[in-house]
Amino acid sequence: MGNVLIVAEIQKGKIREASYELASFASKLGKDVKSLVLGSGVAAEADAFAAKGGGEVLLVDDEAVANYNVDAWTRAIRAAVDATSPDVVLISNTPSGWDVAPRVAAALDAAFVSDCFGVESDGGNTVFLRRVFNGKLDARIAPSGDVAVATMQPGATPAFEGSTSGKVDKLDVSFDGLKAKFVEVREAEAKGVDLTKAEVIVSGGRGVGDPEKFQEVIQPLADALGGAMGASRPVVDAGWLPHEYQVGSSGQVVTPKLYIACGISGAIQHLVGMKASNFIIAINKDGDAPIFEVADLGVTADLFEVVPALTEAVKTAKG
Amino acid sequence: MKIMVCLKQVPHQDARLEIDSDGTWIKEDGIKFEINSYDTYALEEALRIKDAGEAEVVVVSIGPDRVTQALRTALGMGADRAVHVKDAAVDDSDSLGIAKVLAAVAKEESPDLVLMGLMADDGNFAAVGPMLAELMGIPSATAVVKAERAEGTVTCERELEGGALEVVELPTPALLAVQTGLNQVRYASLKGIMAAKKKPIDTKTAEDLGLTGQVGAAASKVKVEKIYVPPKGEGAEMIEGSTDEVVEKLLGKIKELGLL
């Protein structure tokens, strides 16, 4: 038994989908579910969460947490931990969650596991599953100590469905003397390249080798198929292509009819951005690359042999 | 001002990973190591601040002898000196154990700014930065893609989902855990490499840092039960054959999808 504490997150005035996913994870642990909802003017959302997986909700309704603030969140979560004595704290691995969770774990001198895609109860002990080595391997991790803090990967489990008989209590936290100061959120600028509307996307990764090869090998296949060219993060980081070509959690999330991944190993942040595509072809020299896990059709080969030949074949077929 | 840059040496991104005999980590023998990609951006950012004026850049790393290579590279790129925490007693620490070691080094160094990568390419925990900041009692920001300094503050742009940015202002001292792509990382010049040979690497143990018994495997609260190759699930149907055969099959599928 014991308690699990969920830290719910408000985004644009609503509880995030990822928070309902935490409720789903929490429901499997055989523990009493407690939650923390923090925001400004979010009492109705706290009620909604209590009724749908959040259980007993502690509400911090304060102007100081109207926007994400690492110091304010650390304090609020610690106050909620003091109030509920959980043995597991679940936080979403979102930009806010990954920013605050390790601080909370350090403050509690607690075990910390991040970006988990699964959690199970193994004979009463909570065990976490997560990727390591940028998705090449998985790890099964057992925390020890009085409390474990974990962040969970958004989208790894369906959101909680069903209802819970919860309640909402206010939690007072002092937010005097915060060091970090929220300035603003800048929404993404309109993209010059809108990959979200493309029917076919041909993307290249580090395996393409250099910027010229994108123009010589990747772009021609995209052109032949009447599609658009995309890229993985390392390509953009290296300055080979501008950010507007980036497919992934921090770039564009795409769902074309056909996605062809060339020389992309398949780091999680890329997979999140393309795995919902209708059909995925992956071409990579490394047969163990994680990209093949989400692909429908895979080729273990040198992209410089297959891609130009495919480009010619497509052109010939079109006549 | 003083900038402390924390570097981790990790298996090379192209290294062929094999699981070790007890199934809890990879075989480290015979593979190449490199500075964690995220950390190279942190080092570059520190060196740019140094280039722009008066700053001392101290690089800190934890690990066995091979880590000396990473520190020499960092010194070759322009860091002023290095601290190498080399002690088997620190091996198999969890993230918090590593943060405690770095906090002990930071206590000796009193940096105005601590820079490191958002996460390491091996464990992918993204934990040590914020933990270190918490232990030091200083503010932190993660996934930083831009940092601008003013008197007593640093204003950071943090990467959010889908290309949005969050701007946060931190009083210094502060810790920034940086995202890749923050800058373009330099290579060490030949002159830099030669100069690096004369730069000091200070070696320390857990005992030197007053951490006996507080770090390492015994103090770790995170136990890797096993690591394994992810189950392929349904996975991809793999096509084999000559280039012509492969292309024919791919073309057939593209036609089937109605895209030709």
PDB file of C-alpha atoms in Angstrom, chain B residues 51-227:
ATOM      1  CA  ASP B  51      36.518  35.009 -25.203  1.00  0.00           C
ATOM      2  CA  ALA B  52      34.248  38.030 -24.623  1.00  0.00           C
ATOM      3  CA  GLY B  53      36.046  39.164 -21.474  1.00  0.00           C
ATOM      4  CA  GLU B  54      37.393  38.053 -18.156  1.00  0.00           C
ATOM      5  CA  ALA B  55      36.348  34.581 -17.172  1.00  0.00           C
ATOM      6  CA  GLU B  56      38.138  31.543 -15.866  1.00  0.00           C
ATOM      7  CA  VAL B  57      36.751  28.249 -17.182  1.00  0.00           C
ATOM      8  CA  VAL B  58      37.189  25.213 -14.922  1.00  0.00           C
ATOM      9  CA  VAL B  59      36.128  21.835 -16.332  1.00  0.00           C
ATOM     10  CA  VAL B  60      35.143  19.052 -13.963  1.00  0.00           C
ATOM     11  CA  SER B  61      34.667  15.394 -14.765  1.00  0.00           C
ATOM     12  CA  ILE B  62      34.216  12.163 -12.830  1.00  0.00           C
ATOM     13  CA  GLY B  63      35.485   8.755 -13.893  1.00  0.00           C
ATOM     14  CA  PRO B  64      38.461   6.467 -14.447  1.00  0.00           C
ATOM     15  CA  ASP B  65      41.779   7.210 -16.206  1.00  0.00           C
ATOM     16  CA  ARG B  66      40.188   7.442 -19.655  1.00  0.00           C
ATOM     17  CA  VAL B  67      38.458  10.672 -18.539  1.00  0.00           C
ATOM     18  CA  THR B  68      41.828  12.455 -18.697  1.00  0.00           C
ATOM     19  CA  GLN B  69      41.427  12.395 -22.486  1.00  0.00           C
ATOM     20  CA  ALA B  70      38.120  14.287 -22.291  1.00  0.00           C
ATOM     21  CA  LEU B  71      39.636  16.851 -19.945  1.00  0.00           C
ATOM     22  CA  ARG B  72      42.674  17.325 -22.222  1.00  0.00           C
ATOM     23  CA  THR B  73      40.326  17.902 -25.134  1.00  0.00           C
ATOM     24  CA  ALA B  74      38.425  20.521 -23.120  1.00  0.00           C
ATOM     25  CA  LEU B  75      41.683  22.209 -22.106  1.00  0.00           C
ATOM     26  CA  GLY B  76      42.755  22.111 -25.746  1.00  0.00           C
ATOM     27  CA  MET B  77      39.568  23.898 -26.726  1.00  0.00           C
ATOM     28  CA  GLY B  78      40.417  26.679 -24.273  1.00  0.00           C
ATOM     29  CA  ALA B  79      39.393  25.747 -20.723  1.00  0.00           C
ATOM     30  CA  ASP B  80      41.889  27.036 -18.134  1.00  0.00           C
ATOM     31  CA  ARG B  81      42.155  24.109 -15.767  1.00  0.00           C
ATOM     32  CA  ALA B  82      40.528  20.827 -14.894  1.00  0.00           C
ATOM     33  CA  VAL B  83      39.380  18.868 -11.871  1.00  0.00           C
ATOM     34  CA  HIS B  84      39.262  15.094 -12.267  1.00  0.00           C
ATOM     35  CA  VAL B  85      37.429  13.170  -9.568  1.00  0.00           C
ATOM     36  CA  LYS B  86      38.992   9.744  -9.948  1.00  0.00           C
ATOM     37  CA  ASP B  87      38.015   7.220  -7.314  1.00  0.00           C
ATOM     38  CA  ALA B  88      36.533   3.722  -7.529  1.00  0.00           C
ATOM     39  CA  ALA B  89      34.507   4.688  -4.443  1.00  0.00           C
ATOM     40  CA  VAL B  90      32.472   7.003  -6.697  1.00  0.00           C
ATOM     41  CA  ASP B  91      31.753   4.300  -9.313  1.00  0.00           C
ATOM     42  CA  ASP B  92      28.116   3.314  -9.750  1.00  0.00           C
ATOM     43  CA  SER B  93      26.803   6.388  -7.990  1.00  0.00           C
ATOM     44  CA  ASP B  94      23.256   7.336  -8.934  1.00  0.00           C
ATOM     45  CA  SER B  95      22.523  10.815 -10.311  1.00  0.00           C
ATOM     46  CA  LEU B  96      22.252  12.231  -6.816  1.00  0.00           C
ATOM     47  CA  GLY B  97      25.617  10.748  -5.848  1.00  0.00           C
ATOM     48  CA  ILE B  98      27.210  12.411  -8.880  1.00  0.00           C
ATOM     49  CA  ALA B  99      25.491  15.690  -7.984  1.00  0.00           C
ATOM     50  CA  LYS B 100      26.919  15.425  -4.446  1.00  0.00           C
ATOM     51  CA  VAL B 101      30.454  14.989  -5.824  1.00  0.00           C
ATOM     52  CA  LEU B 102      30.022  17.988  -8.125  1.00  0.00           C
ATOM     53  CA  ALA B 103      28.507  20.043  -5.276  1.00  0.00           C
ATOM     54  CA  ALA B 104      31.601  19.300  -3.177  1.00  0.00           C
ATOM     55  CA  VAL B 105      33.837  20.477  -6.029  1.00  0.00           C
ATOM     56  CA  ALA B 106      31.634  23.553  -6.514  1.00  0.00           C
ATOM     57  CA  LYS B 107      31.992  24.378  -2.827  1.00  0.00           C
ATOM     58  CA  GLU B 108      35.749  24.568  -3.302  1.00  0.00           C
ATOM     59  CA  GLU B 109      35.488  26.509  -6.559  1.00  0.00           C
ATOM     60  CA  SER B 110      32.625  28.967  -5.793  1.00  0.00           C
ATOM     61  CA  PRO B 111      31.693  29.467  -9.475  1.00  0.00           C
ATOM     62  CA  ASP B 112      29.490  32.344 -10.637  1.00  0.00           C
ATOM     63  CA  LEU B 113      27.995  30.139 -13.318  1.00  0.00           C
ATOM     64  CA  VAL B 114      27.740  26.364 -13.659  1.00  0.00           C
ATOM     65  CA  LEU B 115      27.174  25.009 -17.172  1.00  0.00           C
ATOM     66  CA  MET B 116      26.509  21.458 -18.252  1.00  0.00           C
ATOM     67  CA  GLY B 117      24.511  19.517 -20.782  1.00  0.00           C
ATOM     68  CA  LEU B 118      20.800  18.841 -20.340  1.00  0.00           C
ATOM     69  CA  MET B 119      21.459  15.104 -20.237  1.00  0.00           C
ATOM     70  CA  ALA B 120      24.090  12.495 -21.006  1.00  0.00           C
ATOM     71  CA  ASP B 121      23.984  10.383 -24.142  1.00  0.00           C
ATOM     72  CA  ASP B 122      24.352   7.164 -22.119  1.00  0.00           C
ATOM     73  CA  GLY B 123      21.957   7.209 -19.165  1.00  0.00           C
ATOM     74  CA  ASN B 124      19.660   9.939 -20.546  1.00  0.00           C
ATOM     75  CA  PHE B 125      18.641  10.860 -16.989  1.00  0.00           C
ATOM     76  CA  ALA B 126      18.795  14.666 -17.306  1.00  0.00           C
ATOM     77  CA  ALA B 127      19.023  14.726 -13.511  1.00  0.00           C
ATOM     78  CA  VAL B 128      22.432  15.902 -12.351  1.00  0.00           C
ATOM     79  CA  GLY B 129      22.089  19.584 -13.362  1.00  0.00           C
ATOM     80  CA  PRO B 130      18.988  20.504 -11.369  1.00  0.00           C
ATOM     81  CA  MET B 131      20.101  18.240  -8.500  1.00  0.00           C
ATOM     82  CA  LEU B 132      23.444  20.015  -8.303  1.00  0.00           C
ATOM     83  CA  ALA B 133      21.696  23.400  -8.308  1.00  0.00           C
ATOM     84  CA  GLU B 134      19.391  22.254  -5.500  1.00  0.00           C
ATOM     85  CA  LEU B 135      22.344  21.040  -3.418  1.00  0.00           C
ATOM     86  CA  MET B 136      24.184  24.323  -4.065  1.00  0.00           C
ATOM     87  CA  GLY B 137      21.065  26.352  -3.231  1.00  0.00           C
ATOM     88  CA  ILE B 138      21.177  28.221  -6.538  1.00  0.00           C
ATOM     89  CA  PRO B 139      18.535  28.608  -9.283  1.00  0.00           C
ATOM     90  CA  SER B 140      18.631  26.491 -12.432  1.00  0.00           C
ATOM     91  CA  ALA B 141      17.192  26.285 -15.907  1.00  0.00           C
ATOM     92  CA  THR B 142      17.194  23.282 -18.248  1.00  0.00           C
ATOM     93  CA  ALA B 143      17.029  22.861 -22.025  1.00  0.00           C
ATOM     94  CA  VAL B 144      18.595  26.300 -22.393  1.00  0.00           C
ATOM     95  CA  VAL B 145      18.952  27.372 -26.037  1.00  0.00           C
ATOM     96  CA  LYS B 146      20.067  30.954 -25.395  1.00  0.00           C
ATOM     97  CA  ALA B 147      21.658  32.688 -22.421  1.00  0.00           C
ATOM     98  CA  GLU B 148      22.279  36.407 -21.993  1.00  0.00           C
ATOM     99  CA  ARG B 149      24.180  37.774 -19.054  1.00  0.00           C
ATOM    100  CA  ALA B 150      23.702  41.113 -17.336  1.00  0.00           C
ATOM    101  CA  GLU B 151      25.026  42.394 -14.004  1.00  0.00           C
ATOM    102  CA  GLY B 152      24.056  39.742 -11.458  1.00  0.00           C
ATOM    103  CA  THR B 153      21.565  37.919 -13.692  1.00  0.00           C
ATOM    104  CA  VAL B 154      21.362  35.541 -16.589  1.00  0.00           C
ATOM    105  CA  THR B 155      18.297  35.460 -18.833  1.00  0.00           C
ATOM    106  CA  CYS B 156      17.661  32.093 -20.441  1.00  0.00           C
ATOM    107  CA  GLU B 157      15.483  30.875 -23.241  1.00  0.00           C
ATOM    108  CA  ARG B 158      14.287  27.350 -22.505  1.00  0.00           C
ATOM    109  CA  GLU B 159      13.067  25.076 -25.257  1.00  0.00           C
ATOM    110  CA  LEU B 160       9.459  23.969 -24.847  1.00  0.00           C
ATOM    111  CA  GLU B 161       7.481  21.585 -27.020  1.00  0.00           C
ATOM    112  CA  GLY B 162       6.874  22.319 -30.697  1.00  0.00           C
ATOM    113  CA  GLY B 163       9.370  25.162 -30.959  1.00  0.00           C
ATOM    114  CA  ALA B 164       7.885  27.427 -28.246  1.00  0.00           C
ATOM    115  CA  LEU B 165      10.306  29.110 -25.837  1.00  0.00           C
ATOM    116  CA  GLU B 166      10.094  30.071 -22.173  1.00  0.00           C
ATOM    117  CA  VAL B 167      12.121  33.025 -20.987  1.00  0.00           C
ATOM    118  CA  VAL B 168      13.315  32.934 -17.387  1.00  0.00           C
ATOM    119  CA  GLU B 169      15.590  35.299 -15.471  1.00  0.00           C
ATOM    120  CA  LEU B 170      17.903  33.863 -12.834  1.00  0.00           C
ATOM    121  CA  PRO B 171      20.115  35.737 -10.378  1.00  0.00           C
ATOM    122  CA  THR B 172      23.707  34.483 -10.406  1.00  0.00           C
ATOM    123  CA  PRO B 173      25.244  32.235  -9.274  1.00  0.00           C
ATOM    124  CA  ALA B 174      23.042  29.980 -11.388  1.00  0.00           C
ATOM    125  CA  LEU B 175      23.212  26.654 -13.157  1.00  0.00           C
ATOM    126  CA  LEU B 176      22.250  26.169 -16.790  1.00  0.00           C
ATOM    127  CA  ALA B 177      21.711  22.712 -18.278  1.00  0.00           C
ATOM    128  CA  VAL B 178      21.954  23.396 -21.988  1.00  0.00           C
ATOM    129  CA  GLN B 179      20.239  21.916 -25.015  1.00  0.00           C
ATOM    130  CA  THR B 180      22.185  20.840 -28.092  1.00  0.00           C
ATOM    131  CA  GLY B 181      22.326  23.382 -30.910  1.00  0.00           C
ATOM    132  CA  LEU B 182      22.840  26.308 -28.504  1.00  0.00           C
ATOM    133  CA  ASN B 183      25.946  27.314 -30.467  1.00  0.00           C
ATOM    134  CA  GLN B 184      28.421  25.855 -32.942  1.00  0.00           C
ATOM    135  CA  VAL B 185      31.078  23.971 -31.025  1.00  0.00           C
ATOM    136  CA  ARG B 186      34.700  24.716 -31.883  1.00  0.00           C
ATOM    137  CA  TYR B 187      37.448  22.192 -32.422  1.00  0.00           C
ATOM    138  CA  ALA B 188      40.666  22.324 -30.446  1.00  0.00           C
ATOM    139  CA  SER B 189      43.369  24.085 -32.458  1.00  0.00           C
ATOM    140  CA  LEU B 190      46.881  22.659 -32.681  1.00  0.00           C
ATOM    141  CA  LYS B 191      48.088  25.648 -30.657  1.00  0.00           C
ATOM    142  CA  GLY B 192      45.363  24.960 -28.106  1.00  0.00           C
ATOM    143  CA  ILE B 193      46.319  21.306 -27.844  1.00  0.00           C
ATOM    144  CA  MET B 194      49.969  22.208 -27.278  1.00  0.00           C
ATOM    145  CA  ALA B 195      49.031  24.801 -24.653  1.00  0.00           C
ATOM    146  CA  ALA B 196      46.751  22.279 -22.926  1.00  0.00           C
ATOM    147  CA  LYS B 197      49.705  20.086 -22.061  1.00  0.00           C
ATOM    148  CA  LYS B 198      50.868  22.715 -19.582  1.00  0.00           C
ATOM    149  CA  LYS B 199      47.444  23.275 -18.039  1.00  0.00           C
ATOM    150  CA  PRO B 200      46.782  21.639 -14.663  1.00  0.00           C
ATOM    151  CA  ILE B 201      44.479  18.687 -14.035  1.00  0.00           C
ATOM    152  CA  ASP B 202      43.801  18.435 -10.322  1.00  0.00           C
ATOM    153  CA  THR B 203      42.898  14.883  -9.254  1.00  0.00           C
ATOM    154  CA  LYS B 204      40.588  14.319  -6.288  1.00  0.00           C
ATOM    155  CA  THR B 205      39.055  11.406  -4.397  1.00  0.00           C
ATOM    156  CA  ALA B 206      35.776  11.075  -2.501  1.00  0.00           C
ATOM    157  CA  GLU B 207      37.753  11.362   0.714  1.00  0.00           C
ATOM    158  CA  ASP B 208      39.400  14.622  -0.463  1.00  0.00           C
ATOM    159  CA  LEU B 209      35.902  15.976  -0.981  1.00  0.00           C
ATOM    160  CA  GLY B 210      34.646  14.807   2.416  1.00  0.00           C
ATOM    161  CA  LEU B 211      32.195  12.355   0.844  1.00  0.00           C
ATOM    162  CA  THR B 212      33.401   9.025   2.202  1.00  0.00           C
ATOM    163  CA  GLY B 213      30.437   6.649   2.392  1.00  0.00           C
ATOM    164  CA  GLN B 214      27.992   9.166   0.905  1.00  0.00           C
ATOM    165  CA  VAL B 215      28.443   8.264  -2.765  1.00  0.00           C
ATOM    166  CA  GLY B 216      29.102   5.191  -4.887  1.00  0.00           C
ATOM    167  CA  ALA B 217      27.203   1.946  -5.314  1.00  0.00           C
ATOM    168  CA  ALA B 218      26.335   1.451  -1.629  1.00  0.00           C
ATOM    169  CA  ALA B 219      24.738   4.895  -1.339  1.00  0.00           C
ATOM    170  CA  SER B 220      22.874   4.633  -4.638  1.00  0.00           C
ATOM    171  CA  LYS B 221      19.091   4.543  -4.373  1.00  0.00           C
ATOM    172  CA  VAL B 222      18.663   3.658  -8.033  1.00  0.00           C
ATOM    173  CA  LYS B 223      19.455   0.089  -8.989  1.00  0.00           C
ATOM    174  CA  VAL B 224      19.520  -0.990 -12.619  1.00  0.00           C
ATOM    175  CA  GLU B 225      18.055  -4.501 -12.448  1.00  0.00           C
ATOM    176  CA  LYS B 226      18.812  -5.165 -16.073  1.00  0.00           C
ATOM    177  CA  ILE B 227      19.288  -3.546 -19.435  1.00  0.00           C
TER     178      ILE B 227
END
